[in-house]
Coordinates of C-alpha atoms and ligand atoms in Angstrom, one line a residue:
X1 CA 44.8 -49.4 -15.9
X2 CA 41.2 -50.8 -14.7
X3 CA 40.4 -53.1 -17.7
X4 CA 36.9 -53.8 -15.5
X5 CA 36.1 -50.1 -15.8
X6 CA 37.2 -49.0 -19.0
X7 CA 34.5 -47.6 -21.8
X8 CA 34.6 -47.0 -24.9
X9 CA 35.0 -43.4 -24.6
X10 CA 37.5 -43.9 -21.6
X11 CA 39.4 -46.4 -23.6
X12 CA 39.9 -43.7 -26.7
X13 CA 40.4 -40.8 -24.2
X14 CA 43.2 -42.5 -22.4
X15 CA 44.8 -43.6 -25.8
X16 CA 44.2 -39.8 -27.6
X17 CA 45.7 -38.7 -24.2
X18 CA 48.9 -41.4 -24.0
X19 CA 48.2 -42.7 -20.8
X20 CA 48.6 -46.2 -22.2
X21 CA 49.3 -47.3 -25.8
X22 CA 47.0 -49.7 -27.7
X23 CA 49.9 -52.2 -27.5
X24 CA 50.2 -52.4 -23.9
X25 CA 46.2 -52.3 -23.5
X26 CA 46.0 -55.1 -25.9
X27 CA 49.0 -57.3 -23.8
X28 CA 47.0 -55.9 -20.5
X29 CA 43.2 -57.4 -22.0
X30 CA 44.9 -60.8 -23.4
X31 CA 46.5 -61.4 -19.9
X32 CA 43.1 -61.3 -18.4
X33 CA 42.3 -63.3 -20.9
X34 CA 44.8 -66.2 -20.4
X35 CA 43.7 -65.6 -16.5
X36 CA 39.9 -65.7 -16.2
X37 CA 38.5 -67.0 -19.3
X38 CA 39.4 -70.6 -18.8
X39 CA 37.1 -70.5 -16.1
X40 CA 34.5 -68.2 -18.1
X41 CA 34.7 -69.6 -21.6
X42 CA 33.7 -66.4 -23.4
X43 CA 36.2 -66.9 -25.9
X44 CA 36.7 -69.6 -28.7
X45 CA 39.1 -68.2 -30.8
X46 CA 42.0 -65.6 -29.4
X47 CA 43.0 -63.3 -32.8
X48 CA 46.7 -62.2 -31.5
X49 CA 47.8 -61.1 -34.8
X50 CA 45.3 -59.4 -36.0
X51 CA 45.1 -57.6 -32.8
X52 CA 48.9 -56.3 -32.4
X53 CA 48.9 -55.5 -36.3
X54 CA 45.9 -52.9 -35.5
X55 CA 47.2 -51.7 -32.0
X56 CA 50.3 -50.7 -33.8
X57 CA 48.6 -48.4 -36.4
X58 CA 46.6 -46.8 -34.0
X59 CA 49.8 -46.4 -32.2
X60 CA 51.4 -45.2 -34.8
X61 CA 48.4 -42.5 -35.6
X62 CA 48.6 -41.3 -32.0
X63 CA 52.6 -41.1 -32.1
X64 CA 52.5 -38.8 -35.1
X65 CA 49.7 -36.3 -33.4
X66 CA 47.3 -37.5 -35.8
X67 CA 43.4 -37.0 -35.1
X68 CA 42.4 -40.5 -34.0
X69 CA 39.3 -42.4 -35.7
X70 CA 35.8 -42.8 -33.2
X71 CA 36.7 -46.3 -31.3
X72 CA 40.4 -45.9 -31.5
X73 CA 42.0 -48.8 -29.6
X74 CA 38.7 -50.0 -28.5
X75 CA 39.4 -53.8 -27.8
X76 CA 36.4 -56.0 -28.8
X77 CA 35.3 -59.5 -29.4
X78 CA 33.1 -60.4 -32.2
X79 CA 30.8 -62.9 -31.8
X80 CA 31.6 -66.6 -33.9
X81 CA 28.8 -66.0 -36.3
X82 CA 30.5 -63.2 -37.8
X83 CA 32.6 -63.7 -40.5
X84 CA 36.3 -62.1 -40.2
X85 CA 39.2 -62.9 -43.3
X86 CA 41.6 -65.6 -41.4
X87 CA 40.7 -65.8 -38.3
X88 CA 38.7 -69.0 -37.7
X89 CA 34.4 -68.4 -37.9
X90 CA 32.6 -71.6 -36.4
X91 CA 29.5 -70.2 -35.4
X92 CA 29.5 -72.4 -32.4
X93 CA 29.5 -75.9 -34.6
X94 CA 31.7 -79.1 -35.0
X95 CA 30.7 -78.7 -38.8
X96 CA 32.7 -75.1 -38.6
X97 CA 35.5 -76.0 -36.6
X98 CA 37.7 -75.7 -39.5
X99 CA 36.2 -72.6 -41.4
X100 CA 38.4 -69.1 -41.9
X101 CA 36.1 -67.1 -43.6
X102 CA 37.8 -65.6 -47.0
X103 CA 36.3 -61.7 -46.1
X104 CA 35.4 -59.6 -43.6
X105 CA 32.0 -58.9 -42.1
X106 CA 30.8 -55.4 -42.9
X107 CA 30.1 -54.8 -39.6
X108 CA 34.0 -55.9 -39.1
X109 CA 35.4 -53.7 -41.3
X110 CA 33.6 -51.0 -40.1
X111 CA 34.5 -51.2 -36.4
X112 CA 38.1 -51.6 -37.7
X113 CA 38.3 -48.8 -39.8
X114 CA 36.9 -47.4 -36.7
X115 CA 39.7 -47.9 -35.0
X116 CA 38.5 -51.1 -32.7
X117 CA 41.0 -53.5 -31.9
X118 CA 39.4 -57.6 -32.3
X119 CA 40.6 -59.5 -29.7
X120 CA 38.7 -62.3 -30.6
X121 CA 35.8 -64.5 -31.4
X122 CA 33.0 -65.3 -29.0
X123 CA 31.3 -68.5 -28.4
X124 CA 27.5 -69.0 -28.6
X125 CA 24.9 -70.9 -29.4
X126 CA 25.2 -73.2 -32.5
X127 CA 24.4 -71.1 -35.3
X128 CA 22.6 -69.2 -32.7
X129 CA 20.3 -71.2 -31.7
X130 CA 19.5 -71.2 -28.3
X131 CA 19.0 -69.1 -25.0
X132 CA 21.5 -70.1 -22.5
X133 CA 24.7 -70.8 -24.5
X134 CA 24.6 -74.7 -23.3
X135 CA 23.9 -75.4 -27.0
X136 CA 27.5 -74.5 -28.0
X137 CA 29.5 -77.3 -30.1
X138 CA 32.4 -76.9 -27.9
X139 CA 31.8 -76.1 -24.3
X140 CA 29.3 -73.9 -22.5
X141 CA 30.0 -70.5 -20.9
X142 CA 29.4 -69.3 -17.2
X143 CA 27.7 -66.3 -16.1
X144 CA 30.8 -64.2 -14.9
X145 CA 28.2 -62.7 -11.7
X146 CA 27.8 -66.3 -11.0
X147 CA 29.4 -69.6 -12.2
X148 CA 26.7 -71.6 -11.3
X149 CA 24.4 -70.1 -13.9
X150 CA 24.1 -69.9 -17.9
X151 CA 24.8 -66.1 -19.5
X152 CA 22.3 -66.6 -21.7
X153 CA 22.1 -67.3 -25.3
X154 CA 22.9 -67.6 -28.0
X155 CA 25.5 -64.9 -27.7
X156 CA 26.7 -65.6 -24.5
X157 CA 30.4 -65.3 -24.8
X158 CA 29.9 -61.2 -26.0
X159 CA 27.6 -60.4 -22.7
X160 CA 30.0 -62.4 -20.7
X161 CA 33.0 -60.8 -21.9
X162 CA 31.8 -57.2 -21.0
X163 CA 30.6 -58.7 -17.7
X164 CA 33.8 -60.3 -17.1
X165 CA 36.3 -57.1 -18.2
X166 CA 37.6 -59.3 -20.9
X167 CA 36.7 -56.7 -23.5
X168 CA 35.3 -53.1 -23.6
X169 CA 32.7 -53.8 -25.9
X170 CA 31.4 -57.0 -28.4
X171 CA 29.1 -57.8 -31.4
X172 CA 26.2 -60.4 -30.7
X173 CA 23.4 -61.3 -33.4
X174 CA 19.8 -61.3 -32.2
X175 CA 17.0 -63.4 -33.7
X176 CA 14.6 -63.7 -31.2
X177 CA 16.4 -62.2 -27.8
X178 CA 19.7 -63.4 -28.4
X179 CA 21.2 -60.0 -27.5
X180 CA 18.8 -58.3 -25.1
X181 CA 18.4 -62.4 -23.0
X182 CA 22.1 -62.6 -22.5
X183 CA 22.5 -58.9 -21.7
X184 CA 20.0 -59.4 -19.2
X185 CA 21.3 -61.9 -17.3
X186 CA 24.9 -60.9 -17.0
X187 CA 24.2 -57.4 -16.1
X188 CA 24.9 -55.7 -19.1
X189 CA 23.8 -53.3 -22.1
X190 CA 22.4 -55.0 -25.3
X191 CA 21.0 -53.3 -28.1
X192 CA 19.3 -54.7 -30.6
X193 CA 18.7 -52.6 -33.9
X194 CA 16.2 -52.2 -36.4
X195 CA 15.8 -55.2 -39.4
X196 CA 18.0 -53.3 -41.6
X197 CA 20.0 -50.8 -39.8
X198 CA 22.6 -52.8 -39.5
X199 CA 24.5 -54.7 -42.7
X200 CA 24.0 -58.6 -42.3
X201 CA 26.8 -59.2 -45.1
X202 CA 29.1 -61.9 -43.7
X203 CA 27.0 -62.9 -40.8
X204 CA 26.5 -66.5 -41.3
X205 CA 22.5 -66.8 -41.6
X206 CA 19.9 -68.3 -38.8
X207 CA 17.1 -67.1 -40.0
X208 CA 17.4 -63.9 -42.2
X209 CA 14.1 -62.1 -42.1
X210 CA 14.7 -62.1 -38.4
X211 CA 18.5 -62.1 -37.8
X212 CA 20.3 -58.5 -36.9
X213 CA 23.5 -57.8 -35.3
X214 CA 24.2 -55.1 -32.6
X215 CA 26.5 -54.3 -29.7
X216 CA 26.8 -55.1 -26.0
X217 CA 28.5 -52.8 -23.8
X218 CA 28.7 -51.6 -20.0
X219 CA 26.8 -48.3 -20.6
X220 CA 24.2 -46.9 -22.7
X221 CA 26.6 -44.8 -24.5
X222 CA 29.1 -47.3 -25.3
X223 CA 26.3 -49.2 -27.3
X224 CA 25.3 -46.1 -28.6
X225 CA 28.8 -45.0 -30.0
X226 CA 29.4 -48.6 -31.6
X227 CA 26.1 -48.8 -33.2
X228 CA 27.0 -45.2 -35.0
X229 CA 29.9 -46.6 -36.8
X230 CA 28.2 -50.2 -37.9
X231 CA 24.8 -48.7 -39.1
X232 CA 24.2 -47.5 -42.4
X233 CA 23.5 -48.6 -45.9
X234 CA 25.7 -51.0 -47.6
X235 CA 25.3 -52.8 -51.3
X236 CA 26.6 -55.7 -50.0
X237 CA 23.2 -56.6 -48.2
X238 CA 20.0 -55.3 -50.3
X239 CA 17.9 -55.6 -47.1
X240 CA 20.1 -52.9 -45.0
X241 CA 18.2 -49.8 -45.3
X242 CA 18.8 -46.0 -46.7
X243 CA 18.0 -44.5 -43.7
X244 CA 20.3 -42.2 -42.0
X245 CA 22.6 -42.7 -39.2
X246 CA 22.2 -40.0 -36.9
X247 CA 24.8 -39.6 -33.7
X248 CA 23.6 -41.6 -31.8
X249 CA 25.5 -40.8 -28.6
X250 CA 24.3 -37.4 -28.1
X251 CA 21.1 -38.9 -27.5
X252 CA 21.7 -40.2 -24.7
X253 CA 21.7 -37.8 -21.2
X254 CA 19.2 -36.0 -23.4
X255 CA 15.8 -35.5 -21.1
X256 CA 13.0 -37.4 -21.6
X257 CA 10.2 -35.3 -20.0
X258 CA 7.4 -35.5 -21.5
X259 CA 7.4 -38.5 -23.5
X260 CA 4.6 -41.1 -23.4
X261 CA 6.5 -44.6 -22.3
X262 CA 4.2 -48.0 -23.4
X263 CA 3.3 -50.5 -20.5
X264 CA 1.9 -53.5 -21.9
X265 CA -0.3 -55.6 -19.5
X266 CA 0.7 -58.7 -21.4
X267 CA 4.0 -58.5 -20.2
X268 CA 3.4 -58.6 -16.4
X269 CA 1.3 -61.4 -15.8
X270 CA 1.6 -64.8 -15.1
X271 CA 5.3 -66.6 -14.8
X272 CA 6.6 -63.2 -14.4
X273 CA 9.3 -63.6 -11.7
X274 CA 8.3 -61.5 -8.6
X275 CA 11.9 -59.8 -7.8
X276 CA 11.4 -59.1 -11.7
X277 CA 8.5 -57.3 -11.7
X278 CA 9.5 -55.1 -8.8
X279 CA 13.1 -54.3 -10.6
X280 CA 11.2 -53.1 -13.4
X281 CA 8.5 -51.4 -12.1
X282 CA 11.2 -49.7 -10.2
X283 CA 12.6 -48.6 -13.8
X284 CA 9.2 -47.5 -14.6
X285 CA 8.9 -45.3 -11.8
X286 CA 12.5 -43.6 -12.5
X287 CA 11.1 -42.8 -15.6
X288 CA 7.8 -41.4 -14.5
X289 CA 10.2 -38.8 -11.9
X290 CA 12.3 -38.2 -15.2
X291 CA 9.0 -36.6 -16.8
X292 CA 7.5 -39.6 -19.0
X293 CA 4.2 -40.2 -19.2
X294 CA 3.4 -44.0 -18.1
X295 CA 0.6 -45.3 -20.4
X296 CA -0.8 -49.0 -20.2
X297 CA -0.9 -50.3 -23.5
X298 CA -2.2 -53.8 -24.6
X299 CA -0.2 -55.9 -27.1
X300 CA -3.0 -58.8 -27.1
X301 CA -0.8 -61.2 -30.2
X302 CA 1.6 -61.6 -27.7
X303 CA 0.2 -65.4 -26.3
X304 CA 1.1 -66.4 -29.6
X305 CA 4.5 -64.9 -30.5
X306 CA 6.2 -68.2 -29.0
X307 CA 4.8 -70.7 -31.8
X308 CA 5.1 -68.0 -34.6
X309 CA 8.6 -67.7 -34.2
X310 CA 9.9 -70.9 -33.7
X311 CA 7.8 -72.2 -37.0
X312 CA 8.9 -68.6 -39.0
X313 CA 13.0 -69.2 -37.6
X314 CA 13.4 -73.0 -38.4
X315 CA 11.7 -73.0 -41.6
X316 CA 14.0 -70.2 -42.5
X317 CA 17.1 -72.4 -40.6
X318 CA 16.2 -75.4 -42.6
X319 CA 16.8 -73.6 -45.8
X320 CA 19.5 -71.7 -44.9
X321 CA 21.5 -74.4 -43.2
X322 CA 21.0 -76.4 -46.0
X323 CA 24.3 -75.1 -47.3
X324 CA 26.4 -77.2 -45.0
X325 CA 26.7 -80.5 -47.3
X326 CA 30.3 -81.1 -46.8
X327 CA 31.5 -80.1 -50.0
X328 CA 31.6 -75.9 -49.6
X329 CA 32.4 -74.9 -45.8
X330 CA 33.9 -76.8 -42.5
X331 CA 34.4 -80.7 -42.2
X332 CA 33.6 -83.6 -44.6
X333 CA 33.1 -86.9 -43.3
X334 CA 35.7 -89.8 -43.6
X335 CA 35.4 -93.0 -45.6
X336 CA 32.3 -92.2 -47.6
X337 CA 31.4 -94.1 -50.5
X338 CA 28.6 -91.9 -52.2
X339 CA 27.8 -88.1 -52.7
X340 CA 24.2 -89.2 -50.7
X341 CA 26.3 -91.1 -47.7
X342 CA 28.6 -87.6 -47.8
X343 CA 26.1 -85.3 -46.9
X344 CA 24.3 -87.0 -44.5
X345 CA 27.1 -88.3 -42.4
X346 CA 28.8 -84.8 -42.7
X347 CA 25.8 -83.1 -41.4
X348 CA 25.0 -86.3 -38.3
X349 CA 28.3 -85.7 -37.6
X350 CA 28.7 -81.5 -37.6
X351 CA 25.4 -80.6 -36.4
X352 CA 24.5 -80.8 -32.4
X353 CA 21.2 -82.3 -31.5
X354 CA 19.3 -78.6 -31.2
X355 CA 20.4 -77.7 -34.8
X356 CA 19.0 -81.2 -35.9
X357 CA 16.0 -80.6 -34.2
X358 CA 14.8 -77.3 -35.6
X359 CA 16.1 -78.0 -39.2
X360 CA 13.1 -81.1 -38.8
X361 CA 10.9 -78.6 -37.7
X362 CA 11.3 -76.3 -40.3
X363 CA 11.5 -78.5 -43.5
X364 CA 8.0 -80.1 -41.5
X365 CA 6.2 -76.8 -41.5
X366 CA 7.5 -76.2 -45.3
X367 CA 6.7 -79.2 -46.8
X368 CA 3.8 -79.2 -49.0
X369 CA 0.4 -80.7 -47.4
X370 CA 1.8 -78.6 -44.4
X371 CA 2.6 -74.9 -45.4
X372 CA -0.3 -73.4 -45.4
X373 CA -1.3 -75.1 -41.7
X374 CA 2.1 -74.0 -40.6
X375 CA 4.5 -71.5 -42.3
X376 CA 1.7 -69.2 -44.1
X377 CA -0.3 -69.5 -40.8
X378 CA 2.7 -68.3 -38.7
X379 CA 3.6 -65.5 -41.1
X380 CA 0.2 -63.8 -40.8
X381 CA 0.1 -63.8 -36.9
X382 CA 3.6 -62.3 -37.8
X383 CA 1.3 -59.3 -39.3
X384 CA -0.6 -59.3 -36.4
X385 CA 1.5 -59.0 -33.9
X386 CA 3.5 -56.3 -36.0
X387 CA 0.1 -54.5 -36.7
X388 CA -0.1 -54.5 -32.4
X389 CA 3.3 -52.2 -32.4
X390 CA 1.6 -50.2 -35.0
X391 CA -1.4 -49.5 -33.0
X392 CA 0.3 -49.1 -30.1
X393 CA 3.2 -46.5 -31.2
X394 CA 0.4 -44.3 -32.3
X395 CA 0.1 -43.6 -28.9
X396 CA 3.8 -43.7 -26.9
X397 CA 7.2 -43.5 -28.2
X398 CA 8.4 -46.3 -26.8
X399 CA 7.3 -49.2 -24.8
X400 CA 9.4 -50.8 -21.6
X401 CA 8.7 -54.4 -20.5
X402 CA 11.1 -57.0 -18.7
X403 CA 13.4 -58.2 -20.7
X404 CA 13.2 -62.1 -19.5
X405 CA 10.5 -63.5 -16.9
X406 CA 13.6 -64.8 -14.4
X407 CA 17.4 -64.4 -13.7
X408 CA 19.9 -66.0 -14.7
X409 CA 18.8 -70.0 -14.5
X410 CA 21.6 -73.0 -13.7
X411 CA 23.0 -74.5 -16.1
X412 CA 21.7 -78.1 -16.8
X413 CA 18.4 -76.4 -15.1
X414 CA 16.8 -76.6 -18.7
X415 CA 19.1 -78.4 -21.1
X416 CA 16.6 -81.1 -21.4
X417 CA 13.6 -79.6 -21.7
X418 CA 13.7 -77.3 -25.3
X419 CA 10.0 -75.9 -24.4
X420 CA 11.3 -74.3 -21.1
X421 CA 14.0 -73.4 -23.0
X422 CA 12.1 -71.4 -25.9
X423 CA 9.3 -69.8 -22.9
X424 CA 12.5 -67.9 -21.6
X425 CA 12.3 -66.2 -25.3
X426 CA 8.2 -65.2 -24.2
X427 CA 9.9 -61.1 -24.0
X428 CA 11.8 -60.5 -27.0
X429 CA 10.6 -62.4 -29.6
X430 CA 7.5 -60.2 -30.4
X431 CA 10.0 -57.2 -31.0
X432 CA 12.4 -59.6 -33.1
X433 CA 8.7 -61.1 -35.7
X434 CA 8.1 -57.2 -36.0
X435 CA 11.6 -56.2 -36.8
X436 CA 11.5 -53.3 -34.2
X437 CA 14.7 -52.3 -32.1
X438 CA 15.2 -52.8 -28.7
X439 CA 17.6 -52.8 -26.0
X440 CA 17.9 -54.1 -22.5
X441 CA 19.8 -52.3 -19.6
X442 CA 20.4 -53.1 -15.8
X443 CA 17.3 -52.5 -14.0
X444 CA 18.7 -54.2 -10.5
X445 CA 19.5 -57.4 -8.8
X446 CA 17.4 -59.7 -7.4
X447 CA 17.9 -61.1 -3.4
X448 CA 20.5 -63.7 -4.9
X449 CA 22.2 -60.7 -6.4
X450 CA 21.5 -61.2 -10.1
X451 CA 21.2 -59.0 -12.8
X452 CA 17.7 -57.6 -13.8
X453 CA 17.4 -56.2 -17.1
X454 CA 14.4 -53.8 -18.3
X455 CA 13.9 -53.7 -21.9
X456 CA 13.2 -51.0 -24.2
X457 CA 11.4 -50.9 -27.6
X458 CA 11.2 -48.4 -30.2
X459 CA 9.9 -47.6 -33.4
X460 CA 11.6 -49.1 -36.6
X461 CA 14.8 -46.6 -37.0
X462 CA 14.2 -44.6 -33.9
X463 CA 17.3 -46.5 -31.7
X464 CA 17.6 -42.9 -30.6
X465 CA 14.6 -42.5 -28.4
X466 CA 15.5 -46.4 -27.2
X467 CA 18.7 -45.0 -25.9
X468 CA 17.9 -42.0 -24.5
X469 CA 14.7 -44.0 -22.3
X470 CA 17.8 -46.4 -21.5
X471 CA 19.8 -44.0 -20.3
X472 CA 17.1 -43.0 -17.7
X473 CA 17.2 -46.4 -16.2
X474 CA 20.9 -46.8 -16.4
X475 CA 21.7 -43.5 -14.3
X476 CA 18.8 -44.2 -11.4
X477 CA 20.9 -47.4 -10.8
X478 CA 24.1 -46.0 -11.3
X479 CA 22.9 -43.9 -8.5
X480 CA 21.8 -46.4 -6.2
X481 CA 25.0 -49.4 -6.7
X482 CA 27.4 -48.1 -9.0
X483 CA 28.5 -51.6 -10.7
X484 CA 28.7 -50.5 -14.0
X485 CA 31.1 -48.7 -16.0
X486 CA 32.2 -44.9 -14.5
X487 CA 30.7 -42.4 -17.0
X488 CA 27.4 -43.2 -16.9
Ligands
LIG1 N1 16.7 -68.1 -28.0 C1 16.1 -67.9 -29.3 C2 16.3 -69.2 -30.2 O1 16.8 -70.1 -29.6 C3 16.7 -66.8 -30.0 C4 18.0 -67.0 -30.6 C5 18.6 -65.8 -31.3 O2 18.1 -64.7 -31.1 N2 19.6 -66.0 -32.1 O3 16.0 -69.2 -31.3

């Protein structure tokens, strides 16, 4: 078996079809593992147990004849900020490194009762905070197209595990870019739903009016076939939504002629890479032959988007990660003599300096004096540049932009410098303030040969046109330098 070329739907075909067993795929996937990941260092936390113990039902539901369940022996990883019952949960951080969660994720036990297999948990960002993975409380991870350079962040380890083979598909959480950045740079799908499509129950919280979790995969469809089965309603989480979950797969290959496709002139000015612009503009122009209509579009917030979100996420981090005293989750410090001394060596000690940083930030822009100059100020340029979408979706049904201003940088290149650090957010963080979905694909590859992604927005709930525009994109490329999966 080709572990590098196997999709979702190849993965579930071969196992309905008893080519391979779950078992065997699952020994084949964790040698890989034990062979390229030291190098990679996608994965934190290997989940062998709990991996064989769901290989052998599926195995045992294929044995008997049995119809098999949608992502049947799928193996994926799971990003760390995603709770799953016993198998450790760090979200990236010292202050986690001894934290097994005591349930599941929603979003876990969906893709299990789905039939996915969870190889394992994915290292990122510290609580997610971060755009090249470098901010990790344990080691960083290298771009599997080339070691050199960062995969992105914060969920680095899931885009690098699909760019590496290591799995077929993975769960990353996106704040502000933190799927569609890392899918970008190692060459890979990303979606990003909707605020509320997806359950957030068990996702340990960055900042939760922005935070959403979605899948990375090699192909449109594969993202499209994961986000089916971890959409939807649940009570767990009063802020996922009613809205129905329609198939989202047979969207895609659908034809987009005539549908009105968003440029914004914002988006391809200054700082924009030039091998960028070119990859995308190529994307454009695939979809213009496809039938779309290509209509400039002004989205004239976005110079501001930057500050808005990193005042809206901290202050929302600062309260959230307020919860980390020592007492309820991870590590407590040693040799304390008060409940005061407790809590704040617990949290010098767990916390990386990034973390530290924005929680200052944000209890700064909350604290009274400062609110209004800061935090209310922030949330209405929120409003306006949600009220931009609004204007603009009147006219186009969906809007396509680059999904970061460069490739892939170095690592080190800007670990030192958190203002470069946040610009390489300047695509996707207007999407993320306005809680609209969005998804990046392979676009091309610059002269250094790395990955270009193009990224897609929607309207709120319509993932569906998103991946169907995708899909355009992916299958020009796939026609030019077939490096992606085989169905597409
Ligand atoms: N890079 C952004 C940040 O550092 C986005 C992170 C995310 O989406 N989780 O906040």
């Amino acid at each position: 078996m080709d572990l590098e070329c196997l999709t979702v739907e190849s993965t579930r075909t071969a196992i309905a079809e008893k080519q391979f067993t779950a078992s065997a795929l699952v020994d084949s996937f964790y040698e890989k593992v034990r062979h390229d990941d030291p190098d990679i260092g996608a994965y934190l936390t290997i989940s062998e147990e709990r991996a064989y113990a769901q290989a052998e039902r599926i195995d045992k539901v294929a044995g008997e004849g049995n119809p098999l369940p949608p992502l049947a022996g799928v193996p994926i990883a799971v990003k760390d900020v995603i709770s799953t019952k016993g198998v450790r949960t760090t979200a990236g951080s010292k202050l986690l490194a001894n934290y097994d969660p005591p349930y599941d994720a929603t979003v876990v036990a969906r893709l299990e009762s789905a039939g996915a297999i969870i190889l394992g948990k994915t290292n990122c960002d510290e609580f997610a905070m971060g755009s090249s993975n470098e901010n990790s409380g344990f080691h960083p991870v290298r771009n599997p197209r080339d070691r050199t350079r960062v995969p992105g962040g914060s969920s680095g380890g899931s885009a690098a595990v699909i760019a590496a083979g290591t799995a077929v598909a993975s769960l990353g959480t996106d704040t502000g870019g933190s799927i569609r950045q890392p899918a970008s740079f190692c060459g890979v799908v990303g979606l990003m739903p909707t605020y509320g499509r997806v359950s957030r129950y068990g996702l340990i919280a960055f900042a939760s009016s922005l935070d959403k979790i979605g899948p990375f995969g090699k192909t449109v469809k594969d993202a499209a076939l994961m986000l089916e089965v971890m959409a939807g309603r649940d009570s767990k989480d009063s802020t996922s939504a009613e809205v129905p979950v329609p198939a989202y797969a047979d969207f895609v290959g659908q034809p987009v002629t005539g549908l009105r496709i968003g440029v914004p002139t914002e988006y391809f000015g200054e700082g924009l890479d030039a091998e960028v612009r070119s990859a995308v503009e190529g994307g454009i122009q695939k979809l213009a032959e496809a039938g779309c209509e290509i209509v400039p579009i002004s989205l004239k917030h976005t110079a501001y988007a930057i500050p808005t979100y990193y005042l809206v996420a901290t202050a929302e981090a600062s309260s959230n990660l307020a919860r980390f005293d020592g007492v309820r989750y991870g590590i407590r410090a040693k040799g304390v003599k008060t409940l005061a001394e407790m809590y704040r060596r617990t949290r010098d000690e767990g916390f990386g300096a990034e973390v530290k940083r924005r929680i200052i930030l944000g209890t700064y822009a909350l604290s009274a004096g400062y609110y209004d100059a800061y935090y209310l100020k922030a949330q209405k340029v929120r409003t306006l540049i949600t009220r931009d979408y609004d204007e603009a979706f009147a006219k186009v049904d969906a809007i396509v932009t680059p999904t970061t201003p460069t490739p892939a940088f170095h690592l080190g290149e800007k670990a030192d410098d958190p203002l470069a650090m946040y610009l390489a957010d300047i695509f996707t963080v207007t999407a993320s303030l306005a809680g609209i979905p969005g998804l990046s694909v392979p676009c091309g590859k610059s002269s250094e040969g790395l990955p270009i992604g193009l990224q897609v927005l929607g309207k709120h709930f319509d993932e569906a046109t998103v991946l169907r525009v995708g899909h355009v994109v992916e299958h020009a490329l796939a026609g030019a330098q077939r490096t992606v999966g085989d169905d597409v």
